[in-house]
Amino acid sequence: MTTTTFDPVSYKETTRIQWQDAAEAWHRWDPVFDRWLGAATELMLDLAGVHEGSRVLDIAAGSGGQSIAAARRGATVLATDISSNILDEAAAAARAAGVGNLATRVMDGESLDVEPGSFDAAISRLGLMYLPDKQAALAQVAGALRPGGRYAALVFAEPELNRFFSVPISIIRKNAGLPPPAPGLPGPFSAVGLGEILEVAGFSGVEVHRVEAPLELADAAECTRLERESFGALHQMLAGLAEAEREATWAEIEVALREFEGSGGFAGPCELLVGAGTI
């Protein structure tokens, strides 16, 4: 059996390209994401101590829904991401929302080019789990925060509690002949030990909260469309299949997701972890 060595440089470049390509689609789904993740986002901002006058660093900001939420609290926000296209979407969304206290800068989450000790708070919504070296990334966060500064992250809980996403991933892995993810590699469920991750990184007073956040949509077809349009990593997993096989896989995913349809529409099981600590 051939063993493939994980290459973080190649992974980051592939990830950057994925988000360059998916940026516009992801932004189109922003109203759904903000509704779905809204309560957990507000908890993340509360735990990070974001308030009027706070200086906030958002890492792996994506299209910036949480950045805008922080700015609306009166904070000055720097939204960073590895993809310039998705930050363009974030900047446009901020302008459309009338938010002027938000800036964007292309930046690798494991190499933060910011003034040391210049932020009161740092946040990351659905970003930490995709960073290859979480401890290196959190060391960068610690350096960016002032003494007593707070970091808070929002990540997915265990795969069995997030079947709206783990079911499609399992189907794709089966059809594409992909092995299970190796321990320690980046991925949607790689930060389920969030509390320990923060403690090992040297954060104190660590707390982790579980938030039930079902993904509520019209039906399984809409969930399939959301994942197909927005989640670039799924396309990468399918890259080795012929077009007809990819289409058949998406059709299989839609059928499987119908399990979560009911009289009130689609409710995809999702549980989030929101954790925070002080440096």
mmCIF file of C-alpha atoms in Angstrom:
data_model
loop_
_atom_site.group_PDB
_atom_site.id
_atom_site.type_symbol
_atom_site.label_atom_id
_atom_site.label_comp_id
_atom_site.label_asym_id
_atom_site.label_seq_id
_atom_site.Cartn_x
_atom_site.Cartn_y
_atom_site.Cartn_z
ATOM 1 C CA MET A 1 0.000 0.000 0.000
ATOM 2 C CA THR A 2 1.320 3.427 -0.918
ATOM 3 C CA THR A 3 1.465 5.976 1.907
ATOM 4 C CA THR A 4 1.006 9.604 0.958
ATOM 5 C CA THR A 5 2.897 12.079 3.102
ATOM 6 C CA PHE A 6 0.894 15.144 4.047
ATOM 7 C CA ASP A 7 2.384 18.300 2.537
ATOM 8 C CA PRO A 8 1.136 21.395 4.403
ATOM 9 C CA VAL A 9 2.427 23.791 1.736
ATOM 10 C CA SER A 10 0.556 21.981 -1.023
ATOM 11 C CA TYR A 11 -2.509 21.679 1.205
ATOM 12 C CA LYS A 12 -2.585 25.411 1.863
ATOM 13 C CA GLU A 13 -2.241 26.255 -1.812
ATOM 14 C CA THR A 14 -5.008 23.811 -2.727
ATOM 15 C CA THR A 15 -7.174 25.315 0.015
ATOM 16 C CA ARG A 16 -6.462 28.840 -1.199
ATOM 17 C CA ILE A 17 -7.492 27.914 -4.748
ATOM 18 C CA GLN A 18 -10.639 26.197 -3.473
ATOM 19 C CA TRP A 19 -11.729 29.349 -1.680
ATOM 20 C CA GLN A 20 -10.732 31.591 -4.571
ATOM 21 C CA ASP A 21 -13.125 29.530 -6.697
ATOM 22 C CA ALA A 22 -15.901 29.135 -4.099
ATOM 23 C CA ALA A 23 -15.871 32.700 -2.721
ATOM 24 C CA GLU A 24 -18.803 34.068 -4.710
ATOM 25 C CA ALA A 25 -20.974 31.006 -4.049
ATOM 26 C CA TRP A 26 -20.145 30.996 -0.342
ATOM 27 C CA HIS A 27 -21.075 34.664 -0.106
ATOM 28 C CA ARG A 28 -24.428 33.990 -1.798
ATOM 29 C CA TRP A 29 -25.237 31.587 1.022
ATOM 30 C CA ASP A 30 -24.184 34.077 3.722
ATOM 31 C CA PRO A 31 -27.767 34.754 4.904
ATOM 32 C CA VAL A 32 -28.182 31.020 5.547
ATOM 33 C CA PHE A 33 -24.796 30.753 7.294
ATOM 34 C CA ASP A 34 -25.445 33.787 9.481
ATOM 35 C CA ARG A 35 -28.863 32.470 10.526
ATOM 36 C CA TRP A 36 -27.501 28.965 11.138
ATOM 37 C CA LEU A 37 -24.402 30.089 13.050
ATOM 38 C CA GLY A 38 -25.862 33.256 14.578
ATOM 39 C CA ALA A 39 -26.349 32.165 18.202
ATOM 40 C CA ALA A 40 -22.963 30.420 18.332
ATOM 41 C CA THR A 41 -21.302 33.461 16.757
ATOM 42 C CA GLU A 42 -22.716 35.806 19.396
ATOM 43 C CA LEU A 43 -21.498 33.424 22.106
ATOM 44 C CA MET A 44 -18.042 33.388 20.492
ATOM 45 C CA LEU A 45 -17.944 37.195 20.516
ATOM 46 C CA ASP A 46 -19.141 37.282 24.139
ATOM 47 C CA LEU A 47 -16.447 34.808 25.212
ATOM 48 C CA ALA A 48 -13.798 36.818 23.352
ATOM 49 C CA GLY A 49 -14.912 39.949 25.194
ATOM 50 C CA VAL A 50 -15.729 41.861 22.014
ATOM 51 C CA HIS A 51 -17.319 45.227 22.796
ATOM 52 C CA GLU A 52 -17.212 48.910 21.920
ATOM 53 C CA GLY A 53 -13.604 49.921 21.293
ATOM 54 C CA SER A 54 -12.172 46.383 21.129
ATOM 55 C CA ARG A 55 -9.422 45.678 18.607
ATOM 56 C CA VAL A 56 -10.335 42.336 17.048
ATOM 57 C CA LEU A 57 -8.367 39.991 14.780
ATOM 58 C CA ASP A 58 -10.487 37.541 12.762
ATOM 59 C CA ILE A 59 -8.486 34.552 11.480
ATOM 60 C CA ALA A 60 -9.748 32.566 8.471
ATOM 61 C CA ALA A 61 -12.537 35.113 8.258
ATOM 62 C CA GLY A 62 -14.100 33.861 5.039
ATOM 63 C CA SER A 63 -16.817 36.154 3.759
ATOM 64 C CA GLY A 64 -16.903 37.933 7.091
ATOM 65 C CA GLY A 65 -20.278 37.350 8.736
ATOM 66 C CA GLN A 66 -18.687 37.145 12.184
ATOM 67 C CA SER A 67 -16.354 40.059 11.362
ATOM 68 C CA ILE A 68 -19.370 42.239 10.619
ATOM 69 C CA ALA A 69 -21.094 41.048 13.804
ATOM 70 C CA ALA A 70 -18.015 42.087 15.798
ATOM 71 C CA ALA A 71 -17.828 45.458 14.042
ATOM 72 C CA ARG A 72 -21.509 46.087 14.835
ATOM 73 C CA ARG A 73 -20.582 45.859 18.507
ATOM 74 C CA GLY A 74 -18.328 48.869 17.991
ATOM 75 C CA ALA A 75 -15.083 46.931 17.639
ATOM 76 C CA THR A 76 -12.356 47.715 15.118
ATOM 77 C CA VAL A 77 -11.880 44.512 13.136
ATOM 78 C CA LEU A 78 -9.122 43.165 10.908
ATOM 79 C CA ALA A 79 -10.500 40.244 8.884
ATOM 80 C CA THR A 80 -7.795 37.946 7.518
ATOM 81 C CA ASP A 81 -7.905 34.931 5.224
ATOM 82 C CA ILE A 82 -5.680 33.005 2.832
ATOM 83 C CA SER A 83 -8.057 33.811 -0.078
ATOM 84 C CA SER A 84 -8.168 37.307 -1.551
ATOM 85 C CA ASN A 85 -11.427 36.600 -3.384
ATOM 86 C CA ILE A 86 -13.330 35.699 -0.260
ATOM 87 C CA LEU A 87 -11.990 38.773 1.535
ATOM 88 C CA ASP A 88 -13.256 40.863 -1.382
ATOM 89 C CA GLU A 89 -16.694 39.400 -0.638
ATOM 90 C CA ALA A 90 -16.270 40.261 3.050
ATOM 91 C CA ALA A 91 -15.293 43.836 2.258
ATOM 92 C CA ALA A 92 -18.269 44.223 -0.088
ATOM 93 C CA ALA A 93 -20.622 42.795 2.540
ATOM 94 C CA ALA A 94 -19.271 45.233 5.126
ATOM 95 C CA ARG A 95 -19.824 48.169 2.781
ATOM 96 C CA ALA A 96 -23.355 46.985 2.017
ATOM 97 C CA ALA A 97 -24.038 46.747 5.760
ATOM 98 C CA GLY A 98 -22.722 50.272 6.336
ATOM 99 C CA VAL A 99 -19.864 48.962 8.471
ATOM 100 C CA GLY A 100 -16.784 51.168 8.207
ATOM 101 C CA ASN A 101 -14.699 49.829 11.100
ATOM 102 C CA LEU A 102 -13.636 46.651 9.306
ATOM 103 C CA ALA A 103 -10.503 46.142 7.234
ATOM 104 C CA THR A 104 -9.335 43.046 5.341
ATOM 105 C CA ARG A 105 -5.865 41.646 4.711
ATOM 106 C CA VAL A 106 -4.712 38.451 2.990
ATOM 107 C CA MET A 107 -2.831 36.449 5.586
ATOM 108 C CA ASP A 108 -1.923 32.867 6.475
ATOM 109 C CA GLY A 109 -3.395 31.932 9.857
ATOM 110 C CA GLU A 110 -0.099 30.272 10.789
ATOM 111 C CA SER A 111 1.944 33.352 9.901
ATOM 112 C CA LEU A 112 0.189 36.466 11.183
ATOM 113 C CA ASP A 113 1.880 39.624 9.944
ATOM 114 C CA VAL A 114 0.552 41.973 12.623
ATOM 115 C CA GLU A 115 2.028 44.147 15.349
ATOM 116 C CA PRO A 116 2.705 42.019 18.452
ATOM 117 C CA GLY A 117 0.303 42.643 21.320
ATOM 118 C CA SER A 118 -1.902 44.902 19.220
ATOM 119 C CA PHE A 119 -5.274 43.146 19.604
ATOM 120 C CA ASP A 120 -7.657 42.779 22.533
ATOM 121 C CA ALA A 121 -9.393 39.761 21.062
ATOM 122 C CA ALA A 122 -9.004 37.183 18.314
ATOM 123 C CA ILE A 123 -11.753 35.015 16.819
ATOM 124 C CA SER A 124 -12.112 32.222 14.284
ATOM 125 C CA ARG A 125 -15.428 30.843 12.992
ATOM 126 C CA LEU A 126 -15.116 27.422 11.353
ATOM 127 C CA GLY A 127 -11.465 28.136 10.601
ATOM 128 C CA LEU A 128 -9.227 26.612 13.277
ATOM 129 C CA MET A 129 -9.972 23.018 12.249
ATOM 130 C CA TYR A 130 -8.646 23.642 8.732
ATOM 131 C CA LEU A 131 -5.233 24.923 9.877
ATOM 132 C CA PRO A 132 -2.544 22.210 9.494
ATOM 133 C CA ASP A 133 -0.545 23.176 12.602
ATOM 134 C CA LYS A 134 -3.023 24.391 15.192
ATOM 135 C CA GLN A 135 -0.408 24.916 17.882
ATOM 136 C CA ALA A 136 1.721 27.070 15.570
ATOM 137 C CA ALA A 137 -1.396 29.048 14.638
ATOM 138 C CA LEU A 138 -2.365 29.591 18.276
ATOM 139 C CA ALA A 139 1.184 30.681 19.115
ATOM 140 C CA GLN A 140 0.734 33.343 16.445
ATOM 141 C CA VAL A 141 -2.582 34.360 18.011
ATOM 142 C CA ALA A 142 -0.967 34.604 21.445
ATOM 143 C CA GLY A 143 1.697 36.900 20.025
ATOM 144 C CA ALA A 144 -0.897 39.159 18.426
ATOM 145 C CA LEU A 145 -2.908 39.585 21.631
ATOM 146 C CA ARG A 146 -2.118 41.985 24.444
ATOM 147 C CA PRO A 147 -1.566 40.407 27.877
ATOM 148 C CA GLY A 148 -4.995 39.401 29.129
ATOM 149 C CA GLY A 149 -6.376 39.272 25.587
ATOM 150 C CA ARG A 150 -8.976 36.665 24.716
ATOM 151 C CA TYR A 151 -9.222 34.136 21.889
ATOM 152 C CA ALA A 152 -12.448 32.353 20.958
ATOM 153 C CA ALA A 153 -13.098 29.792 18.253
ATOM 154 C CA LEU A 154 -16.168 28.118 16.811
ATOM 155 C CA VAL A 155 -15.666 24.614 15.381
ATOM 156 C CA PHE A 156 -17.685 21.498 14.568
ATOM 157 C CA ALA A 157 -18.237 18.915 17.294
ATOM 158 C CA GLU A 158 -17.936 15.178 16.612
ATOM 159 C CA PRO A 159 -18.930 13.862 13.156
ATOM 160 C CA GLU A 160 -21.789 11.771 14.527
ATOM 161 C CA LEU A 161 -23.342 14.989 15.851
ATOM 162 C CA ASN A 162 -22.937 16.751 12.483
ATOM 163 C CA ARG A 163 -24.495 14.306 10.078
ATOM 164 C CA PHE A 164 -25.595 17.034 7.646
ATOM 165 C CA PHE A 165 -21.889 17.122 6.716
ATOM 166 C CA SER A 166 -20.430 13.793 7.846
ATOM 167 C CA VAL A 167 -22.948 11.790 5.784
ATOM 168 C CA PRO A 168 -21.970 13.491 2.477
ATOM 169 C CA ILE A 169 -18.267 13.183 3.360
ATOM 170 C CA SER A 170 -18.671 9.446 4.026
ATOM 171 C CA ILE A 171 -20.422 8.939 0.688
ATOM 172 C CA ILE A 172 -17.730 10.870 -1.160
ATOM 173 C CA ARG A 173 -14.934 8.932 0.555
ATOM 174 C CA LYS A 174 -16.615 5.634 -0.361
ATOM 175 C CA ASN A 175 -17.231 6.524 -3.998
ATOM 176 C CA ALA A 176 -13.820 8.116 -4.500
ATOM 177 C CA GLY A 177 -11.987 5.297 -2.731
ATOM 178 C CA LEU A 178 -10.463 7.650 -0.178
ATOM 179 C CA PRO A 179 -9.104 6.375 3.154
ATOM 180 C CA PRO A 180 -10.333 7.754 6.487
ATOM 181 C CA PRO A 181 -8.550 10.973 7.507
ATOM 182 C CA ALA A 182 -5.343 10.342 9.422
ATOM 183 C CA PRO A 183 -5.257 11.605 13.024
ATOM 184 C CA GLY A 184 -3.882 15.104 13.374
ATOM 185 C CA LEU A 185 -4.573 16.221 9.823
ATOM 186 C CA PRO A 186 -6.715 19.298 9.147
ATOM 187 C CA GLY A 187 -10.381 18.735 8.427
ATOM 188 C CA PRO A 188 -13.900 19.619 9.580
ATOM 189 C CA PHE A 189 -13.740 17.395 12.675
ATOM 190 C CA SER A 190 -10.103 17.877 13.644
ATOM 191 C CA ALA A 191 -10.779 20.288 16.538
ATOM 192 C CA VAL A 192 -13.259 18.271 18.599
ATOM 193 C CA GLY A 193 -10.708 18.389 21.439
ATOM 194 C CA LEU A 194 -10.912 22.179 21.436
ATOM 195 C CA GLY A 195 -10.412 22.638 25.170
ATOM 196 C CA GLU A 196 -7.231 20.581 25.222
ATOM 197 C CA ILE A 197 -5.962 22.330 22.083
ATOM 198 C CA LEU A 198 -6.328 25.712 23.791
ATOM 199 C CA GLU A 199 -4.778 24.552 27.056
ATOM 200 C CA VAL A 200 -1.751 23.036 25.318
ATOM 201 C CA ALA A 201 -1.299 26.363 23.510
ATOM 202 C CA GLY A 202 -0.975 28.094 26.885
ATOM 203 C CA PHE A 203 -4.378 29.734 27.200
ATOM 204 C CA SER A 204 -5.780 29.985 30.722
ATOM 205 C CA GLY A 205 -9.325 29.891 32.021
ATOM 206 C CA VAL A 206 -10.326 27.752 29.058
ATOM 207 C CA GLU A 207 -14.048 27.087 28.651
ATOM 208 C CA VAL A 208 -15.877 25.166 25.942
ATOM 209 C CA HIS A 209 -19.613 25.293 25.267
ATOM 210 C CA ARG A 210 -21.730 23.012 23.080
ATOM 211 C CA VAL A 211 -24.347 24.704 20.905
ATOM 212 C CA GLU A 212 -27.103 22.835 19.091
ATOM 213 C CA ALA A 213 -27.353 24.434 15.638
ATOM 214 C CA PRO A 214 -29.454 22.380 13.204
ATOM 215 C CA LEU A 215 -29.035 23.496 9.609
ATOM 216 C CA GLU A 216 -32.600 24.399 8.637
ATOM 217 C CA LEU A 217 -33.418 24.560 4.921
ATOM 218 C CA ALA A 218 -36.330 23.839 2.631
ATOM 219 C CA ASP A 219 -35.329 20.276 1.790
ATOM 220 C CA ALA A 220 -32.448 17.866 1.188
ATOM 221 C CA ALA A 221 -32.017 19.200 -2.335
ATOM 222 C CA GLU A 222 -31.244 22.663 -0.975
ATOM 223 C CA CYS A 223 -28.715 21.261 1.503
ATOM 224 C CA THR A 224 -27.041 19.313 -1.294
ATOM 225 C CA ARG A 225 -26.903 22.461 -3.420
ATOM 226 C CA LEU A 226 -25.407 24.469 -0.541
ATOM 227 C CA GLU A 227 -22.666 21.902 0.060
ATOM 228 C CA ARG A 228 -21.997 21.431 -3.642
ATOM 229 C CA GLU A 229 -21.713 25.154 -4.368
ATOM 230 C CA SER A 230 -19.920 26.315 -1.241
ATOM 231 C CA PHE A 231 -17.728 23.584 0.197
ATOM 232 C CA GLY A 232 -14.726 23.512 -2.105
ATOM 233 C CA ALA A 233 -13.019 20.687 -0.209
ATOM 234 C CA LEU A 234 -15.759 18.295 -1.313
ATOM 235 C CA HIS A 235 -14.961 19.026 -4.958
ATOM 236 C CA GLN A 236 -11.302 18.300 -4.272
ATOM 237 C CA MET A 237 -12.247 14.932 -2.777
ATOM 238 C CA LEU A 238 -14.256 14.145 -5.924
ATOM 239 C CA ALA A 239 -11.550 15.289 -8.335
ATOM 240 C CA GLY A 240 -10.449 11.765 -9.259
ATOM 241 C CA LEU A 241 -13.895 10.696 -10.460
ATOM 242 C CA ALA A 242 -15.338 11.103 -13.935
ATOM 243 C CA GLU A 243 -18.089 13.694 -14.390
ATOM 244 C CA ALA A 244 -20.845 11.061 -14.485
ATOM 245 C CA GLU A 245 -19.533 9.510 -11.260
ATOM 246 C CA ARG A 246 -19.456 12.906 -9.568
ATOM 247 C CA GLU A 247 -23.058 13.583 -10.592
ATOM 248 C CA ALA A 248 -24.114 10.166 -9.328
ATOM 249 C CA THR A 249 -22.372 10.868 -6.019
ATOM 250 C CA TRP A 250 -24.238 14.142 -5.522
ATOM 251 C CA ALA A 251 -27.505 12.370 -6.335
ATOM 252 C CA GLU A 252 -26.685 9.711 -3.730
ATOM 253 C CA ILE A 253 -25.927 12.443 -1.181
ATOM 254 C CA GLU A 254 -29.286 14.103 -1.782
ATOM 255 C CA VAL A 255 -31.115 10.819 -1.263
ATOM 256 C CA ALA A 256 -29.207 10.148 1.977
ATOM 257 C CA LEU A 257 -29.909 13.644 3.310
ATOM 258 C CA ARG A 258 -33.661 13.099 2.930
ATOM 259 C CA GLU A 259 -33.414 11.303 6.259
ATOM 260 C CA PHE A 260 -33.424 14.771 7.824
ATOM 261 C CA GLU A 261 -36.567 16.016 6.093
ATOM 262 C CA GLY A 262 -39.768 16.385 8.069
ATOM 263 C CA SER A 263 -43.102 18.157 7.949
ATOM 264 C CA GLY A 264 -41.348 21.437 8.802
ATOM 265 C CA GLY A 265 -38.665 21.098 6.140
ATOM 266 C CA PHE A 266 -35.029 20.024 6.393
ATOM 267 C CA ALA A 267 -33.158 20.066 9.717
ATOM 268 C CA GLY A 268 -29.613 18.755 9.353
ATOM 269 C CA PRO A 269 -28.131 17.640 12.685
ATOM 270 C CA CYS A 270 -25.330 19.974 13.769
ATOM 271 C CA GLU A 271 -23.572 20.620 17.065
ATOM 272 C CA LEU A 272 -20.920 23.289 17.443
ATOM 273 C CA LEU A 273 -18.192 23.833 19.997
ATOM 274 C CA VAL A 274 -17.409 27.377 21.094
ATOM 275 C CA GLY A 275 -14.253 27.617 23.159
ATOM 276 C CA ALA A 276 -12.206 30.457 24.573
ATOM 277 C CA GLY A 277 -9.230 31.275 26.750
ATOM 278 C CA THR A 278 -7.041 34.122 27.969
ATOM 279 C CA ILE A 279 -3.405 34.669 27.092
#
